[in-house]
Short mmCIF file of C-alpha atoms in Angstrom, two decimals:
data_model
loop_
_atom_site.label_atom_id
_atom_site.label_comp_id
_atom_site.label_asym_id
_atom_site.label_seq_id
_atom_site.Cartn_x
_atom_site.Cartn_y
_atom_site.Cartn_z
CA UNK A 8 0.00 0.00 0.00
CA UNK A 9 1.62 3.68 -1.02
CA UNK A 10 1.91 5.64 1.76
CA UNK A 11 -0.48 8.72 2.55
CA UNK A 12 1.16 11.82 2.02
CA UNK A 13 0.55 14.65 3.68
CA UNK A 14 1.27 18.20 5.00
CA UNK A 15 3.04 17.21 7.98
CA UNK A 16 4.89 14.74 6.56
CA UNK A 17 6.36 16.65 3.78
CA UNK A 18 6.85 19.31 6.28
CA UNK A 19 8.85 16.31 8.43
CA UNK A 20 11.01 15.53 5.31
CA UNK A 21 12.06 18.80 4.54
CA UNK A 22 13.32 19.76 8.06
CA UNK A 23 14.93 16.28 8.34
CA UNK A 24 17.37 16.89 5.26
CA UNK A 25 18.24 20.87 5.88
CA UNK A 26 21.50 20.24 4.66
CA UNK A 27 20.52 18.99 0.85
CA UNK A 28 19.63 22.67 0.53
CA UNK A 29 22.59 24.25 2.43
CA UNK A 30 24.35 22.54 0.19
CA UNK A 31 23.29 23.30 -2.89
CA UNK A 32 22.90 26.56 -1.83
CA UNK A 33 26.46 27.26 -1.33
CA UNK A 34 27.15 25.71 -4.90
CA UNK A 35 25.61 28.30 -5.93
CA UNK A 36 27.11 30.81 -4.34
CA UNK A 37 30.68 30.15 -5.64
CA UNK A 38 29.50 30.18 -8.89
CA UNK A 39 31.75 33.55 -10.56
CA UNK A 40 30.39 36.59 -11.30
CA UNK A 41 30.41 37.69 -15.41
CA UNK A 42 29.89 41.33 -15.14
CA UNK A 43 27.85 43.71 -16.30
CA UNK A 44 26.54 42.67 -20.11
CA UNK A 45 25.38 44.74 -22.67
CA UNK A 46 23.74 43.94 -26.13
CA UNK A 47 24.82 45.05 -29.35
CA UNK A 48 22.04 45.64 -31.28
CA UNK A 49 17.82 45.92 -30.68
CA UNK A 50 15.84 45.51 -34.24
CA UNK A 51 12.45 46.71 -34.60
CA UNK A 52 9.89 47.15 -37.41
CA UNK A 53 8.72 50.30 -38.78
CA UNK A 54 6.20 49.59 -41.76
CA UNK A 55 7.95 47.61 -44.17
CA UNK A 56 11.45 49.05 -42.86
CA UNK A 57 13.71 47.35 -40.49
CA UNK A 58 15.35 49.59 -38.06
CA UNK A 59 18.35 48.50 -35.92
CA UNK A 60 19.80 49.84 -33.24
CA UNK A 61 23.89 48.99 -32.77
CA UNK A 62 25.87 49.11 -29.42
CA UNK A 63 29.19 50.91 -31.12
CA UNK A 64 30.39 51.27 -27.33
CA UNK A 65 30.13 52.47 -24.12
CA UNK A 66 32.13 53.77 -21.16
CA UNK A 67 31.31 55.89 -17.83
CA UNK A 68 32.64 59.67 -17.55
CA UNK A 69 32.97 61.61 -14.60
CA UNK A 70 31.82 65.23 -13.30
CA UNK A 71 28.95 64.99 -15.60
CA UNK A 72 28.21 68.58 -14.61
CA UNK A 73 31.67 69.53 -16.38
CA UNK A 74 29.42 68.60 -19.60
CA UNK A 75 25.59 69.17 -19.06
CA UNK A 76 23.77 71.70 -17.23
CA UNK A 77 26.66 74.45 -17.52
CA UNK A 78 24.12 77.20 -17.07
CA UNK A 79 22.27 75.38 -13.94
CA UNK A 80 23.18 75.65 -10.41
CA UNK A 81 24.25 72.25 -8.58
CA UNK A 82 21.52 72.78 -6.62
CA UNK A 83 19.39 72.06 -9.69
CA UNK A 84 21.65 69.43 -11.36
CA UNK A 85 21.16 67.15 -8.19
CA UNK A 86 17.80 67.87 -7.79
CA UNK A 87 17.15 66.88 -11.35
CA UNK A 88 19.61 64.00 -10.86
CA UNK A 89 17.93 62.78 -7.38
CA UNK A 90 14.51 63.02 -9.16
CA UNK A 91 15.63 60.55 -11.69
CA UNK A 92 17.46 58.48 -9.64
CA UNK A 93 20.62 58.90 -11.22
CA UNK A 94 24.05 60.00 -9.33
CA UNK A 95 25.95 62.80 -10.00
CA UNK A 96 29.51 62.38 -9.85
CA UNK A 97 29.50 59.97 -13.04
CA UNK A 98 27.44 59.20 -16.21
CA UNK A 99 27.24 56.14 -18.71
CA UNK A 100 27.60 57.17 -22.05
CA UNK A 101 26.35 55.33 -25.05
CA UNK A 102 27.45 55.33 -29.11
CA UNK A 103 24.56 53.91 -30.89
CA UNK A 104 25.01 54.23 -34.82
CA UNK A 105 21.39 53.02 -36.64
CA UNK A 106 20.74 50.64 -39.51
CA UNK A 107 17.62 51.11 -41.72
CA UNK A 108 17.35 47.97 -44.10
CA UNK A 109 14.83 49.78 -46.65
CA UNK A 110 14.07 46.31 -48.58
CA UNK A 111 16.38 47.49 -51.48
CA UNK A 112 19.16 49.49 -49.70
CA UNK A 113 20.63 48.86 -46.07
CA UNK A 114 21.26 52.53 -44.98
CA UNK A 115 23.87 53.04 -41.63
CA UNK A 116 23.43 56.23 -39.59
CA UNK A 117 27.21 56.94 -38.14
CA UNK A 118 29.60 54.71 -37.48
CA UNK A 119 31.01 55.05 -33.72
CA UNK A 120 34.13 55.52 -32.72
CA UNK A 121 36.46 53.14 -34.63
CA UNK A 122 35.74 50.66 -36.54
CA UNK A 123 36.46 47.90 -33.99
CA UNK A 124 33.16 49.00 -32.32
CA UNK A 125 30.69 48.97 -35.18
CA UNK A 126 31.99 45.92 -36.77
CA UNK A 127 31.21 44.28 -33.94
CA UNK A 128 27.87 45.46 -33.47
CA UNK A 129 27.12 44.83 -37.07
CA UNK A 130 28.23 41.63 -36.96
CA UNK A 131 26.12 40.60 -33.69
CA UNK A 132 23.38 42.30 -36.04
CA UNK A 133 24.00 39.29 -38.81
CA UNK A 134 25.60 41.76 -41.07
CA UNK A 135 28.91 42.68 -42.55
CA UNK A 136 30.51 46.50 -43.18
CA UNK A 137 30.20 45.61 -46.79
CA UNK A 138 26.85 44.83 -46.89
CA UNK A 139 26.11 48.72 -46.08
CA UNK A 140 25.02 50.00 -49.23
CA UNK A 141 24.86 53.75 -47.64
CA UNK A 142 26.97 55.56 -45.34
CA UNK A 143 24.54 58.75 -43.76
CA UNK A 144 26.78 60.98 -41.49
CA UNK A 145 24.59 63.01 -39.28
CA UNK A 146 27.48 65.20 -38.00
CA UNK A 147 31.42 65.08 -37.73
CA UNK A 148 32.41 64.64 -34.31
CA UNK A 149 34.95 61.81 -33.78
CA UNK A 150 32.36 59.53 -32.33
CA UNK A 151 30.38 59.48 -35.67
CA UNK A 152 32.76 59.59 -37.92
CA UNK A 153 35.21 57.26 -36.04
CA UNK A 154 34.30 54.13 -37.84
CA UNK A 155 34.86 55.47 -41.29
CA UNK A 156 38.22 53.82 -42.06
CA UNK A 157 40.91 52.68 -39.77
CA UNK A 158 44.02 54.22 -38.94
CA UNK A 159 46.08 52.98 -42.06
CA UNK A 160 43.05 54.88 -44.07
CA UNK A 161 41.64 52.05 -45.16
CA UNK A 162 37.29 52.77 -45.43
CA UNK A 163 35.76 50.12 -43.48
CA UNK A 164 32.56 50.01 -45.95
CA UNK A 165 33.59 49.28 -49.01
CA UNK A 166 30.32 48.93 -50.71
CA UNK A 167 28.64 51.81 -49.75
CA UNK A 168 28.29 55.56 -50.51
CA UNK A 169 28.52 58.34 -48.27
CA UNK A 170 25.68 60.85 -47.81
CA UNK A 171 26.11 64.26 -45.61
CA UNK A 172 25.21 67.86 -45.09
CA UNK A 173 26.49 70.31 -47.22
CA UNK A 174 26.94 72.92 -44.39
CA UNK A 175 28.41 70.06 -42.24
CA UNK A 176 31.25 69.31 -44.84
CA UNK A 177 31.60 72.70 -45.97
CA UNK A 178 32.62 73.73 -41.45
CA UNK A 179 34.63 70.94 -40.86
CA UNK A 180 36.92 71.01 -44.59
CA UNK A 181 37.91 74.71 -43.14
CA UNK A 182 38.88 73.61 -39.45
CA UNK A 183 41.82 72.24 -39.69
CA UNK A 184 40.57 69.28 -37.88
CA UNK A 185 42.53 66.02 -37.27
CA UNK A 186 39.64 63.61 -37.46
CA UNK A 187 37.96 65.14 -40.50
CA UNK A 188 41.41 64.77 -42.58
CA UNK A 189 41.68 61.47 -41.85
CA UNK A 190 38.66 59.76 -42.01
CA UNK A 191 36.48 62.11 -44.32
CA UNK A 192 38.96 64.11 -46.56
CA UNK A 193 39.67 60.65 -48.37
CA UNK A 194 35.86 59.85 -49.28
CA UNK A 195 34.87 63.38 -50.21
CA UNK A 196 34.59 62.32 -53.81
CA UNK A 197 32.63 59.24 -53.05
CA UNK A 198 30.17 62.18 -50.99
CA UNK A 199 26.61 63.49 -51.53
CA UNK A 200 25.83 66.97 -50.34
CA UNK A 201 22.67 67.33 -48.78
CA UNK A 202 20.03 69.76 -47.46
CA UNK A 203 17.48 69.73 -45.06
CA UNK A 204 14.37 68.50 -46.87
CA UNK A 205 16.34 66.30 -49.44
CA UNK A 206 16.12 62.25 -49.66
CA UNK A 207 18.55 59.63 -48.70
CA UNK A 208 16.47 56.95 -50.17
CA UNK A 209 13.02 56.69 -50.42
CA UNK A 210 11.27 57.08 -46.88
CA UNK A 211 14.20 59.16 -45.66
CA UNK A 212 14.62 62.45 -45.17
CA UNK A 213 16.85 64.78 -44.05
CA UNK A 214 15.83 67.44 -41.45
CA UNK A 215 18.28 70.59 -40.49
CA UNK A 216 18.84 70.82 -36.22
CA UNK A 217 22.10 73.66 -36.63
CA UNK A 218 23.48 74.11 -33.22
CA UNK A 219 25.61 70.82 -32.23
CA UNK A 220 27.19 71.35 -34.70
CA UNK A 221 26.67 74.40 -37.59
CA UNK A 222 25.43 71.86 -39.85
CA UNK A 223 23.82 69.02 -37.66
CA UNK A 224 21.61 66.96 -39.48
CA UNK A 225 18.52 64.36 -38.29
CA UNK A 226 16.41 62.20 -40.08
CA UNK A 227 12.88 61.20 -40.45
CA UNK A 228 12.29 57.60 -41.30
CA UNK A 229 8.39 56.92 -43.15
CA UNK A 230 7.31 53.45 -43.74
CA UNK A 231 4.11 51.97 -44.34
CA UNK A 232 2.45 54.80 -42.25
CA UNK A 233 4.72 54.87 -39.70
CA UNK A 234 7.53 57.19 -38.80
CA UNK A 235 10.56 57.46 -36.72
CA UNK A 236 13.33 60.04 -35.98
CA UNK A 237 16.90 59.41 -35.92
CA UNK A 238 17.70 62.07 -34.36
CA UNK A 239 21.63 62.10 -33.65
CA UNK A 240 22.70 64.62 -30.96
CA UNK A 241 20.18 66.86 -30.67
CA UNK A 242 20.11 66.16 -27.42
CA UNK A 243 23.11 64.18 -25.38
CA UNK A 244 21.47 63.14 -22.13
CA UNK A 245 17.85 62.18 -21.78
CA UNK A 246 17.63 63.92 -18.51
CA UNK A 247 19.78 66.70 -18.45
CA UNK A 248 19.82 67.57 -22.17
CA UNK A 249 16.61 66.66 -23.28
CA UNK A 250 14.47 67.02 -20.21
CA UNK A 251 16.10 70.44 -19.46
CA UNK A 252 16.72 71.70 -23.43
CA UNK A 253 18.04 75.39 -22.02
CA UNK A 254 20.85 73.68 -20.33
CA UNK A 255 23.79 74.18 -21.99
CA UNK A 256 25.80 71.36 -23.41
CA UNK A 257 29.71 71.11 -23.49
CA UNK A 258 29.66 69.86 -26.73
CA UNK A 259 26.89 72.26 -28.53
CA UNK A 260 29.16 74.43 -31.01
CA UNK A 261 26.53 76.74 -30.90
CA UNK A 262 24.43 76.81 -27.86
CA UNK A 263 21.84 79.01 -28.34
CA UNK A 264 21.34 77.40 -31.40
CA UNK A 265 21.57 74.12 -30.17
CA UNK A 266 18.98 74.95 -27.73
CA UNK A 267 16.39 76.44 -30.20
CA UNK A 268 17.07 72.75 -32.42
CA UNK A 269 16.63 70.71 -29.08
CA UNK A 270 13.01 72.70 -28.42
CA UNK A 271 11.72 72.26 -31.67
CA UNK A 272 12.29 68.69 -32.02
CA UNK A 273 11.13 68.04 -28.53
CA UNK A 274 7.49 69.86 -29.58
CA UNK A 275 7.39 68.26 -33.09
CA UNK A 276 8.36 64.65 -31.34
CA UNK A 277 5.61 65.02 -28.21
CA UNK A 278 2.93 66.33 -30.51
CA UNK A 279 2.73 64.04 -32.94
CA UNK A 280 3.86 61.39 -30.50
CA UNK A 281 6.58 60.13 -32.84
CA UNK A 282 9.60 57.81 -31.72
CA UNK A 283 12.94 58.65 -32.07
CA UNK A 284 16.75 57.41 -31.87
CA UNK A 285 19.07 59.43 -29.88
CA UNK A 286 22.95 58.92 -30.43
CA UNK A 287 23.63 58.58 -26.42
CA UNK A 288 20.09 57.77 -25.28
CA UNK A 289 20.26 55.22 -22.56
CA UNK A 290 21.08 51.53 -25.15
CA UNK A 291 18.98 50.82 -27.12
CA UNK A 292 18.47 54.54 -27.25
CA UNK A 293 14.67 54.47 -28.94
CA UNK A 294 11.88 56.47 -26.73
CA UNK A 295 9.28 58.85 -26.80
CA UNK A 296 9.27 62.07 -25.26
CA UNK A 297 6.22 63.92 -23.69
CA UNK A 298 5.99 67.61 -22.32
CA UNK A 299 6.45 68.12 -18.65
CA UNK A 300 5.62 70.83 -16.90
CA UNK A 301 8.14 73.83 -18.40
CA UNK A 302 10.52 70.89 -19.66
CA UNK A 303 10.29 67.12 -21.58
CA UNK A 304 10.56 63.77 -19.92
CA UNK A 305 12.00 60.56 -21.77
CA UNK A 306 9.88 57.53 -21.95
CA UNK A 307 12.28 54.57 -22.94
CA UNK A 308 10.44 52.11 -25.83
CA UNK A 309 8.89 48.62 -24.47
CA UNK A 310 7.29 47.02 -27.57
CA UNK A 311 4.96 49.31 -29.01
CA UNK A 312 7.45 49.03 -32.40
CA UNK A 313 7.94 44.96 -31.92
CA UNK A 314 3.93 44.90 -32.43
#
């Protein structure tokens, strides 16, 4: 005859073997730690487009307040800070280059800061740098246009052409600039010269945000009834950049400018309730943004594009 099991007795049989679970418990505990992990790329749908976010690279930077909020007290930076729940002697930044695949064309926004970093996120992606058919460079600071070629000069997408403003080039080929000579001067020929209102490819269009930088360029992506903005470095941190677009940015060229950019966006983005891409949004950098009192406030994306 089996034997009646009940509460008591499974009770009894538990306390009578305590060390089964001590010791599995301590198995587990000398199991190593791995670190903190990060994913190279997040790939969502937008119509009939394929949009993919790539990890280029990451790192932390101190005294954030040497960079954002210039023009705010620390009284308000660590209120702001506190209210988000973020510290404020260091920030994580993030270099997140985007892919569109159109269907026909597979279109890379940036390219990080060398091209260690965005091979490696294209490759976690399933692609290769020469499967890039186009090469859009929103702006020319050496995190964007890092990935162009490597230090021997040789263009790490050799497939594609290059697309960027005409203002952009037109700043940067009169600066005197280390990064520019090296990894744009040699593909200037291979270069389309845009303006704001004229077509990468069908479904993408540029849009002019001066101010970052005097020719600073973002995108809006249409698909299938659905849009998108890539929206580069309009804004640098999602709380004290784009939250707080009168704060003044280290790396704005032109801050009043940068600031005007960084308000219009904001508006356009909250009112039509569009999605956008930021460059150093918190990985995988897509979100919404919705006003706020006198300011903006960053929603990251679950999976309203996944749907």
């Amino acid at each position: 005859m089996t034997p009646k099991l009940t509460r008591r007795g499974l009770l009894a049989s538990a306390a009578a073997t305590p060390l089964a679970g001590l010791a599995a418990t301590g198995a587990r505990a000398q199991t190593a730690q791995q670190g903190i992990n990060t994913v190279d790329f997040r790939r969502v749908k937008l119509g009939d487009f394929e949009v993919t976010t790539l990890l280029a690279g990451t790192r932390a930077v101190p005294d954030p307040q040497t960079i954002f909020g210039l023009n705010a007290s620390e009284e308000e930076f660590a209120a702001a800070s506190e209210a988000a729940h973020i510290p404020t002697d260091q920030a994580q930044f993030f270099f997140t280059p985007t892919l569109v695949n159109t269907g026909s064309e597979l279109v890379l926004f940036d390219t990080g800061l060398n091209p260690a970093g965005i091979t490696a996120a294209l490759e976690a992606a399933g692609h290769a740098p020469g499967d890039v058919d186009v090469v859009v460079i929103t702006h020319m600071h050496g995190d964007h246009i890092g990935g162009l070629a490597d230090d021997s000069g040789t263009a790490t997408f050799g497939n594609a052409r290059y697309v960027t403003g005409a203002t952009e080039f037109d700043h940067w080929s009169n600066a005197g600039n280390e990064g520019f000579e090296d990894k744009v001067r040699p593909l200037a020929e291979q270069m389309e010269m845009i303006s704001g209102g004229d077509s990468v490819a069908s479904g993408i269009e540029a849009i002019e945000a001066f101010g970052h930088t005097p020719g600073h360029m973002v995108y809006r992506l249409e698909s299938g009834g659905q849009s998108l903005i890539v929206a580069a470095d309009f804004a640098n941190h999602y709380v004290w950049s784009l939250a707080y677009p009168d704060w003044e940015v280290r790396f704005d060229m032109d801050k009043s400018a940068a600031a005007a950019s960084r308000k219009e966006l904001l508006g356009m983005m909250a009112a039509d309730k569009l999605p956008f891409i930021g460059y150093h949004m918190p990985f995988p950098a897509i979100g919404y943004v919705d006003m706020r009192d006198s300011g903006y406030h960053y929603t990251p994306m679950s999976y309203q594009l996944m749907l």
